[in-house]
Short mmCIF file of C-alpha atoms in Angstrom, two decimals:
data_model
loop_
_atom_site.label_atom_id
_atom_site.label_comp_id
_atom_site.label_asym_id
_atom_site.label_seq_id
_atom_site.Cartn_x
_atom_site.Cartn_y
_atom_site.Cartn_z
CA MET A 1 -0.09 0.09 0.02
CA HIS A 2 1.39 3.27 -0.84
CA ARG A 3 0.19 6.10 1.40
CA LEU A 4 -0.40 9.88 -0.19
CA LEU A 5 1.35 12.66 1.35
CA ARG A 6 -0.74 15.42 0.42
CA PRO A 7 -0.73 19.06 1.41
CA ALA A 8 -4.14 19.61 3.44
CA VAL A 9 -6.59 20.62 0.81
CA THR A 10 -10.00 22.27 2.56
CA LEU A 11 -12.28 23.21 0.18
CA VAL A 12 -13.81 27.08 1.47
CA VAL A 13 -17.34 28.08 0.28
CA ILE A 14 -19.07 31.26 0.66
CA LEU A 15 -22.38 30.74 2.47
CA ALA A 16 -24.65 33.20 3.51
CA GLY A 17 -21.31 35.17 4.46
CA ALA A 18 -20.20 32.44 6.29
CA LEU A 19 -16.76 30.29 5.80
CA VAL A 20 -18.10 26.95 5.58
CA VAL A 21 -15.92 23.57 5.14
CA ALA A 22 -17.99 21.01 2.49
CA GLU A 23 -18.89 18.17 4.11
CA PRO A 24 -19.16 15.34 1.24
CA ALA A 25 -21.57 11.97 2.00
CA ALA A 26 -22.92 9.38 -0.26
CA ALA A 27 -26.30 7.30 -0.83
CA ALA A 28 -28.72 6.61 -3.71
CA LEU A 29 -28.51 8.21 -7.23
CA PRO A 30 -30.82 8.11 -10.08
CA ALA A 31 -29.79 6.22 -13.08
CA THR A 32 -29.24 9.60 -15.03
CA VAL A 33 -29.01 13.37 -14.20
CA ARG A 34 -30.62 15.28 -16.57
CA ALA A 35 -29.57 19.12 -16.82
CA MET A 36 -30.60 22.37 -18.65
CA THR A 37 -28.98 25.66 -18.67
CA TRP A 38 -30.63 28.59 -20.45
CA ASN A 39 -29.96 32.47 -20.19
CA ILE A 40 -33.25 33.49 -19.60
CA CYS A 41 -32.67 37.48 -20.63
CA GLY A 42 -34.71 38.60 -17.73
CA ALA A 43 -32.35 41.14 -15.99
CA SER A 44 -32.53 44.28 -18.70
CA ALA A 45 -35.46 46.21 -19.79
CA ALA A 46 -33.74 47.53 -22.48
CA ALA A 47 -31.79 44.32 -23.63
CA CYS A 48 -34.74 42.17 -23.70
CA GLU A 49 -37.26 44.12 -24.57
CA GLY A 50 -40.17 42.26 -26.52
CA LYS A 51 -38.69 38.94 -24.87
CA GLY A 52 -41.93 38.41 -22.65
CA SER A 53 -42.85 38.94 -19.29
CA ALA A 54 -41.17 36.98 -15.87
CA SER A 55 -44.47 34.91 -15.25
CA GLN A 56 -44.02 33.91 -19.20
CA LYS A 57 -40.47 32.90 -18.76
CA ILE A 58 -41.40 30.92 -15.38
CA ASN A 59 -44.00 29.15 -17.18
CA SER A 60 -42.27 27.95 -20.08
CA ILE A 61 -39.15 26.20 -18.15
CA VAL A 62 -42.30 24.58 -15.64
CA GLN A 63 -43.72 23.33 -18.99
CA GLN A 64 -40.22 21.84 -20.48
CA VAL A 65 -39.84 20.17 -17.09
CA ARG A 66 -43.45 19.00 -17.28
CA SER A 67 -42.61 17.39 -21.04
CA ASP A 68 -39.17 16.38 -19.58
CA PRO A 69 -39.72 14.77 -15.85
CA GLY A 70 -36.05 13.63 -16.18
CA ILE A 71 -34.82 17.26 -15.79
CA GLY A 72 -33.06 17.32 -12.22
CA VAL A 73 -31.05 20.40 -12.42
CA ILE A 74 -31.56 23.62 -14.26
CA MET A 75 -29.49 26.42 -14.72
CA ILE A 76 -30.38 29.89 -15.38
CA GLN A 77 -28.52 33.15 -16.31
CA GLU A 78 -29.87 36.63 -16.94
CA THR A 79 -32.06 36.00 -14.22
CA CYS A 80 -33.36 38.06 -11.11
CA ALA A 81 -34.06 36.50 -7.42
CA HIS A 82 -36.88 38.08 -6.72
CA LEU A 83 -38.85 37.80 -10.35
CA HIS A 84 -37.23 34.42 -12.00
CA SER A 85 -35.47 32.29 -9.19
CA ASN A 86 -37.06 32.61 -6.04
CA PRO A 87 -40.41 32.24 -8.02
CA LEU A 88 -39.55 29.63 -10.12
CA ALA A 89 -38.65 26.86 -7.08
CA THR A 90 -42.00 27.82 -5.64
CA ALA A 91 -43.42 27.20 -9.47
CA LEU A 92 -41.45 24.24 -9.90
CA THR A 93 -42.46 22.20 -6.33
CA ASN A 94 -46.06 23.04 -7.01
CA ALA A 95 -45.95 21.63 -10.26
CA THR A 96 -43.82 18.43 -10.18
CA GLY A 97 -45.20 18.19 -6.04
CA ALA A 98 -41.15 17.48 -5.43
CA THR A 99 -39.37 20.13 -3.65
CA TRP A 100 -37.02 22.29 -5.49
CA HIS A 101 -34.04 24.25 -4.05
CA VAL A 102 -32.31 27.33 -5.75
CA SER A 103 -29.05 29.13 -5.19
CA HIS A 104 -29.00 32.32 -6.25
CA ARG A 105 -26.25 34.93 -7.06
CA THR A 106 -26.21 38.50 -7.62
CA ALA A 107 -23.70 39.55 -10.17
CA ARG A 108 -21.61 42.97 -9.12
CA SER A 109 -20.32 45.62 -11.48
CA ILE A 110 -16.81 45.04 -12.96
CA SER A 111 -16.28 49.09 -12.85
CA SER A 112 -18.01 49.90 -9.63
CA GLY A 113 -18.21 46.59 -7.77
CA GLN A 114 -21.85 47.22 -6.98
CA ALA A 115 -24.41 44.35 -7.21
CA ILE A 116 -26.42 44.76 -10.60
CA GLU A 117 -29.74 46.47 -10.35
CA CYS A 118 -32.79 44.40 -12.18
CA THR A 119 -34.21 46.98 -14.90
CA PHE A 120 -36.70 44.09 -16.17
CA ASP A 121 -39.60 45.16 -13.86
CA GLY A 122 -38.74 48.55 -12.64
CA ALA A 123 -38.85 48.33 -9.41
CA GLY A 124 -34.94 49.38 -8.37
CA GLN A 125 -33.71 45.90 -6.75
CA ARG A 126 -30.49 45.01 -7.13
CA ASP A 127 -30.40 41.20 -7.59
CA ALA A 128 -29.85 40.00 -10.99
CA GLY A 129 -27.18 37.44 -11.77
CA VAL A 130 -27.59 33.67 -11.97
CA ALA A 131 -29.07 31.17 -10.42
CA VAL A 132 -29.16 27.13 -10.01
CA LEU A 133 -32.52 24.70 -9.44
CA MET A 134 -32.17 20.98 -7.92
CA ARG A 135 -34.88 19.10 -7.72
CA SER A 136 -34.88 17.15 -4.44
CA GLN A 137 -34.29 13.45 -4.46
CA ALA A 138 -33.83 10.86 -1.86
CA ASP A 139 -31.15 10.63 0.71
CA GLU A 140 -30.14 14.21 -0.09
CA GLN A 141 -28.42 16.78 1.85
CA ILE A 142 -28.56 20.18 0.10
CA GLU A 143 -26.42 23.27 0.52
CA THR A 144 -26.52 26.26 -1.23
CA PHE A 145 -23.53 28.63 -1.92
CA THR A 146 -22.12 31.71 -3.86
CA GLN A 147 -18.44 31.95 -4.45
CA THR A 148 -16.33 34.54 -6.43
CA PHE A 149 -13.55 33.33 -8.41
CA ALA A 150 -10.73 34.94 -5.87
CA SER A 151 -7.71 35.30 -8.70
CA SER A 152 -9.80 37.49 -11.08
CA PRO A 153 -8.03 40.98 -11.36
CA ASN A 154 -11.05 42.28 -10.01
CA PRO A 155 -12.28 39.75 -7.22
CA SER A 156 -15.16 41.81 -5.48
CA ALA A 157 -16.75 42.06 -8.93
CA SER A 158 -15.61 39.01 -10.39
CA GLN A 159 -17.51 36.52 -12.30
CA GLY A 160 -18.66 33.36 -9.70
CA TRP A 161 -21.58 30.98 -9.76
CA ALA A 162 -24.38 29.96 -7.68
CA CYS A 163 -23.93 26.41 -6.54
CA ILE A 164 -25.99 23.76 -5.13
CA LYS A 165 -24.18 20.71 -3.27
CA ASP A 166 -26.26 17.76 -2.44
CA ARG A 167 -24.08 15.75 -0.15
CA GLY A 168 -26.23 12.88 0.31
CA ASN A 169 -26.07 11.83 -3.26
CA LYS A 170 -22.26 13.18 -4.29
CA ILE A 171 -23.49 15.98 -6.64
CA VAL A 172 -22.51 19.42 -7.33
CA ALA A 173 -23.96 21.80 -9.97
CA CYS A 174 -22.80 25.31 -10.76
CA SER A 175 -24.54 28.12 -12.70
CA VAL A 176 -22.09 30.42 -14.57
CA HIS A 177 -22.12 33.49 -16.70
CA LEU A 178 -18.92 34.89 -18.15
CA LEU A 179 -18.24 38.30 -19.21
CA ARG A 180 -19.18 39.17 -22.85
CA PRO A 181 -15.79 40.33 -25.10
CA GLU A 182 -16.64 44.05 -24.80
CA ASP A 183 -16.65 44.26 -21.32
CA ASP A 184 -13.81 42.11 -20.93
CA PRO A 185 -11.81 42.88 -23.96
CA ASP A 186 -8.87 41.47 -22.78
CA ASP A 187 -9.98 38.21 -21.44
CA ALA A 188 -8.15 38.41 -18.36
CA ILE A 189 -11.27 38.35 -15.74
CA LYS A 190 -12.39 35.52 -18.28
CA ARG A 191 -9.35 33.76 -18.10
CA ALA A 192 -9.00 33.90 -14.34
CA SER A 193 -12.89 32.65 -13.92
CA LEU A 194 -11.98 29.35 -15.79
CA ARG A 195 -8.98 28.96 -13.70
CA ASP A 196 -10.59 29.39 -11.00
CA MET A 197 -14.03 27.17 -12.00
CA LEU A 198 -11.64 24.24 -12.66
CA SER A 199 -9.86 24.41 -9.97
CA GLU A 200 -12.10 24.39 -7.69
CA LEU A 201 -14.29 21.21 -9.74
CA LYS A 202 -11.12 19.66 -9.62
CA GLN A 203 -11.49 19.52 -5.70
CA TRP A 204 -14.65 18.68 -5.51
CA GLN A 205 -14.29 15.40 -7.77
CA ASP A 206 -10.71 14.59 -6.95
CA PHE A 207 -10.48 15.74 -3.25
CA TYR A 208 -13.91 15.00 -2.27
CA GLY A 209 -15.35 12.82 -4.08
CA TYR A 210 -18.13 14.77 -5.92
CA ARG A 211 -19.95 14.10 -9.53
CA THR A 212 -19.92 17.91 -10.70
CA ILE A 213 -21.91 19.64 -13.25
CA VAL A 214 -21.55 22.85 -14.27
CA GLY A 215 -23.22 24.87 -17.06
CA GLY A 216 -24.01 28.56 -18.58
CA ASP A 217 -23.74 31.18 -20.88
CA PHE A 218 -19.87 30.90 -20.90
CA ASN A 219 -20.01 33.68 -24.11
CA ILE A 220 -16.94 31.40 -25.57
CA ASP A 221 -17.58 30.12 -28.59
CA ASP A 222 -17.47 25.96 -28.58
CA GLY A 223 -14.30 26.21 -30.85
CA GLY A 224 -12.36 28.81 -28.41
CA ALA A 225 -9.35 27.58 -27.19
CA ALA A 226 -10.22 29.12 -23.60
CA LEU A 227 -12.45 26.16 -23.40
CA ASP A 228 -9.92 23.51 -23.75
CA PRO A 229 -8.64 22.57 -20.22
CA ILE A 230 -12.27 22.33 -19.05
CA GLN A 231 -13.28 20.04 -22.06
CA ALA A 232 -10.14 18.12 -21.39
CA PHE A 233 -11.79 17.45 -17.55
CA ALA A 234 -15.37 17.17 -18.01
CA HIS A 235 -17.76 15.88 -20.73
CA GLU A 236 -19.68 18.42 -23.03
CA VAL A 237 -23.06 18.02 -23.76
CA ASP A 238 -23.37 18.19 -27.60
CA GLU A 239 -19.84 18.21 -27.65
CA ASP A 240 -20.16 17.76 -31.45
CA ASP A 241 -21.58 21.11 -32.07
CA ASN A 242 -24.42 20.30 -33.95
CA CYS A 243 -26.64 23.26 -32.62
CA ASN A 244 -26.09 26.75 -31.60
CA THR A 245 -27.73 28.06 -28.92
CA THR A 246 -27.88 31.57 -30.57
CA GLY A 247 -28.97 32.61 -33.50
CA LEU A 248 -32.14 31.98 -35.75
CA SER A 249 -31.26 27.85 -36.08
CA CYS A 250 -28.90 25.23 -35.65
CA GLY A 251 -25.64 26.19 -37.68
CA LEU A 252 -27.33 29.32 -38.68
CA LEU A 253 -26.11 32.92 -37.69
CA GLY A 254 -25.44 32.07 -34.38
CA ASN A 255 -22.44 30.93 -32.20
CA LYS A 256 -22.82 28.37 -29.00
CA TYR A 257 -22.30 30.03 -26.10
CA ASP A 258 -23.64 27.91 -23.85
CA HIS A 259 -22.33 24.93 -22.20
CA ILE A 260 -22.80 22.04 -19.64
CA PHE A 261 -20.62 19.97 -18.14
CA TYR A 262 -20.17 16.83 -16.57
CA GLY A 263 -16.87 15.70 -15.01
CA ARG A 264 -15.37 12.97 -16.74
CA ARG A 265 -14.07 10.48 -13.82
CA ALA A 266 -17.68 10.47 -12.30
CA TRP A 267 -20.09 10.40 -15.30
CA LEU A 268 -19.91 8.59 -18.35
CA GLN A 269 -20.64 10.30 -21.14
CA SER A 270 -22.62 12.96 -21.86
CA THR A 271 -24.91 13.38 -24.87
CA GLY A 272 -27.96 16.01 -25.56
CA ASP A 273 -28.66 19.05 -27.69
CA ALA A 274 -29.89 22.58 -28.05
CA GLY A 275 -33.86 23.04 -27.27
CA SER A 276 -36.03 25.90 -27.64
CA ASP A 277 -35.97 29.62 -26.74
CA GLY A 278 -39.26 29.56 -25.46
CA GLY A 279 -40.98 31.07 -28.28
CA GLY A 280 -39.11 34.02 -28.61
CA LEU A 281 -38.75 34.65 -24.52
CA SER A 282 -34.84 34.91 -24.87
CA ASP A 283 -32.17 35.69 -27.59
CA HIS A 284 -30.90 31.96 -26.49
CA ARG A 285 -32.23 28.41 -26.86
CA ARG A 286 -31.97 26.20 -24.31
CA LEU A 287 -29.00 23.56 -24.02
CA ILE A 288 -30.32 20.23 -22.50
CA GLY A 289 -28.39 17.15 -21.62
CA GLN A 290 -27.74 14.10 -19.54
CA ALA A 291 -25.03 11.79 -18.04
CA ALA A 292 -25.19 8.53 -16.30
CA PRO A 293 -23.21 8.23 -13.07
CA ARG A 294 -19.98 5.97 -13.35
CA ASN A 295 -21.20 3.98 -10.68
CA GLN A 296 -23.83 4.19 -8.23
CA ASN A 297 -23.32 5.01 -4.73
CA GLU A 298 -23.06 1.77 -2.41
CA VAL A 299 -23.93 1.90 0.88
CA ASN A 300 -23.17 -1.26 3.35
CA ALA A 301 -23.98 -1.93 7.06
CA ALA A 302 -20.66 -2.76 8.78
CA VAL A 303 -19.90 -6.17 10.07
CA ALA A 304 -18.18 -6.31 13.56
CA GLY A 305 -14.27 -7.28 13.57
CA THR A 306 -10.90 -6.45 15.31
CA PRO A 307 -8.95 -4.43 12.83
CA PRO A 308 -4.90 -5.63 12.74
CA SER A 309 -2.31 -2.95 14.43
CA GLY A 310 -0.43 -0.56 12.12
CA LEU A 311 -3.23 0.70 9.37
CA PRO A 312 -3.24 3.84 8.49
CA CYS A 313 -6.20 6.00 10.26
CA VAL A 314 -8.07 9.43 10.66
CA SER A 315 -10.06 10.09 13.66
CA ASN A 316 -11.67 12.80 15.87
CA THR A 317 -13.92 12.85 18.97
CA TYR A 318 -16.55 10.96 17.62
CA VAL A 319 -15.23 8.51 14.96
CA THR A 320 -12.46 6.61 13.66
CA VAL A 321 -11.93 5.32 10.33
CA CYS A 322 -8.86 3.00 8.76
CA TRP A 323 -8.07 1.28 5.77
CA GLU A 324 -6.89 -2.23 5.29
CA ASN A 325 -5.23 -2.89 2.03
CA SER A 326 -5.06 -6.50 2.85
CA GLY A 327 -8.83 -7.39 1.49
CA ASP A 328 -9.55 -3.86 0.97
CA ARG A 329 -11.44 -3.18 4.15
CA ILE A 330 -13.01 -0.23 5.01
CA TRP A 331 -12.65 0.01 9.30
CA VAL A 332 -15.18 2.35 11.30
CA ARG A 333 -15.54 2.59 15.04
CA ASP A 334 -18.50 4.83 17.30
CA ASP A 335 -16.01 6.55 19.45
CA GLU A 336 -18.75 8.86 21.26
CA SER A 337 -21.68 6.92 23.30
CA ASP A 338 -24.60 9.19 22.23
CA GLY A 339 -26.83 7.46 19.72
CA LYS A 340 -25.41 8.53 16.74
CA ARG A 341 -24.16 6.15 14.03
CA ALA A 342 -20.82 6.30 13.05
CA VAL A 343 -19.78 6.22 9.00
CA ALA A 344 -17.19 5.85 6.87
CA GLU A 345 -17.53 8.06 3.59
CA TRP A 346 -15.25 6.76 0.56
CA PHE A 347 -14.68 6.96 -3.13
CA ALA A 348 -12.24 5.33 -5.50
CA GLY A 349 -11.24 6.11 -8.62
CA ALA A 350 -10.12 9.91 -8.57
CA ASN A 351 -6.95 8.98 -10.11
CA ARG A 352 -8.28 7.25 -13.06
CA SER A 353 -10.47 8.26 -16.16
CA ASP A 354 -12.10 4.77 -16.19
CA TYR A 355 -12.81 3.84 -13.06
CA TRP A 356 -15.37 5.78 -9.85
CA ARG A 357 -17.43 4.04 -6.84
CA ASN A 358 -18.19 5.38 -4.10
CA GLY A 359 -20.24 5.24 -0.67
CA ILE A 360 -20.54 4.48 2.85
CA CYS A 361 -19.98 2.23 5.63
CA ASN A 362 -22.58 2.38 8.00
CA ASN A 363 -21.26 1.23 11.93
CA SER A 364 -24.58 0.81 13.76
CA LEU A 365 -23.00 -1.83 16.08
CA GLY A 366 -22.80 0.72 19.03
CA SER A 367 -19.95 3.13 20.43
CA GLY A 368 -16.58 1.55 20.91
CA VAL A 369 -17.31 -1.58 18.69
CA TRP A 370 -15.32 -1.52 15.41
CA GLY A 371 -17.30 -2.53 12.13
CA GLN A 372 -15.55 -3.14 8.76
CA CYS A 373 -16.96 -3.38 5.14
CA ASN A 374 -15.22 -5.58 2.74
CA LYS A 375 -14.82 -3.91 -0.87
CA ASP A 376 -13.16 -5.13 -3.68
CA MET A 377 -10.99 -2.04 -5.28
CA VAL A 378 -9.29 -2.31 -8.58
CA GLU A 379 -5.75 -2.46 -7.98
CA GLY A 380 -3.90 0.95 -8.41
CA SER A 381 -6.94 3.17 -7.45
CA GLU A 382 -6.58 5.81 -4.82
CA ILE A 383 -8.97 5.73 -2.14
CA GLY A 384 -10.01 8.73 -0.29
CA LEU A 385 -12.05 8.15 3.03
CA ARG A 386 -13.13 10.10 6.37
CA GLY A 387 -15.33 9.51 9.37
CA THR A 388 -18.46 11.26 10.03
CA ARG A 389 -21.49 10.69 12.09
CA LEU A 390 -25.18 10.53 11.49
CA ASN A 391 -27.21 12.78 13.21
CA GLY A 392 -30.80 12.98 12.14
CA GLY A 393 -30.37 12.22 8.69
CA ALA A 394 -27.26 14.76 8.79
CA PHE A 395 -23.73 13.79 8.09
CA THR A 396 -22.05 16.13 10.61
CA ASP A 397 -18.18 16.15 12.17
CA SER A 398 -16.43 14.52 9.83
CA THR A 399 -12.55 13.77 10.28
CA SER A 400 -9.63 14.80 7.67
CA MET A 401 -9.36 13.25 4.80
CA LEU A 402 -7.12 9.79 4.50
CA TYR A 403 -5.60 8.81 1.19
CA THR A 404 -4.31 6.13 0.11
CA ILE A 405 -3.71 3.62 -3.37
CA VAL A 406 -4.90 0.34 -3.66
#
């Protein structure tokens, strides 16, 4: 067994003004996850004149989901929180019977740093930006957050994203809108945003075992070299660029500025294509795609036993987890007599492009009792695992991560 000596990596996100450390977990997943991105042209009264009302845009998305109930993630841009993002979550919840979670990020001016005003309804509210919505599913643990891209030449006004992290099902989805060429003529902010975006996606996937989805209006055509790094990291919906997302029709007078990316290691090849503009409701067409998780999440009940000495372990006050390379066993012990179960979270294959698994080993044997889950991993795969405890259906009080090679 080879222990990986990595520098400590902590993923810090901005959540309602507070600093929060990401806490991954694992549970069941659907066979495929369908996602849609659409620049709804809903923020500017001047630029979006004649593009329909807010209610028409919301109703159009609701009808799309009704006709395509597999859609579970929606990214929208040029959206106002009070007009579109929040009412859309309510409308989708009412229409589908499933709770829809929403995360909205208000954009800021690159010149003043001031929040962008939504002029669509003349109300003077400064809440124009991007949003991501996610349909509720079994065993979810939802965290919504927004984030700026810190390496931007103007971080306070950088192009960031709105994200939803489903810790139970190991999915993180984000919506982004990068600057237009006329607002960023040397592409300095755009390049910095793309670098930071890719760095975060890699951390979520490779260090914490998340399946990543990012979509939005990148303001970069599909052939643009700036997208090469993220295209190498992720499957792109409509990779063959059969349809543009701006313009009159496929291949005519338009560009593919809208993109959806699924991380390659955790998702199988994605498929999809451009869809409707909502009947003239936007100057962009929807992009819709899907991908299948490389493996379903695995949930196992730990069997009582005694681990051999000398194993690599991580622990805190509440839980200890260890990895036994001989037999590919995950060991977990509940170190606190408080009625909460000890759990080992794990994922395998972050160093490979052909292998990905993740799951939990659940110890309900009682305080002080070791339990083990016997897994069969592919030789040479990297394993990441850590301990946490199950508290009222939520995973809390996690240990640091332990990384090793099978």
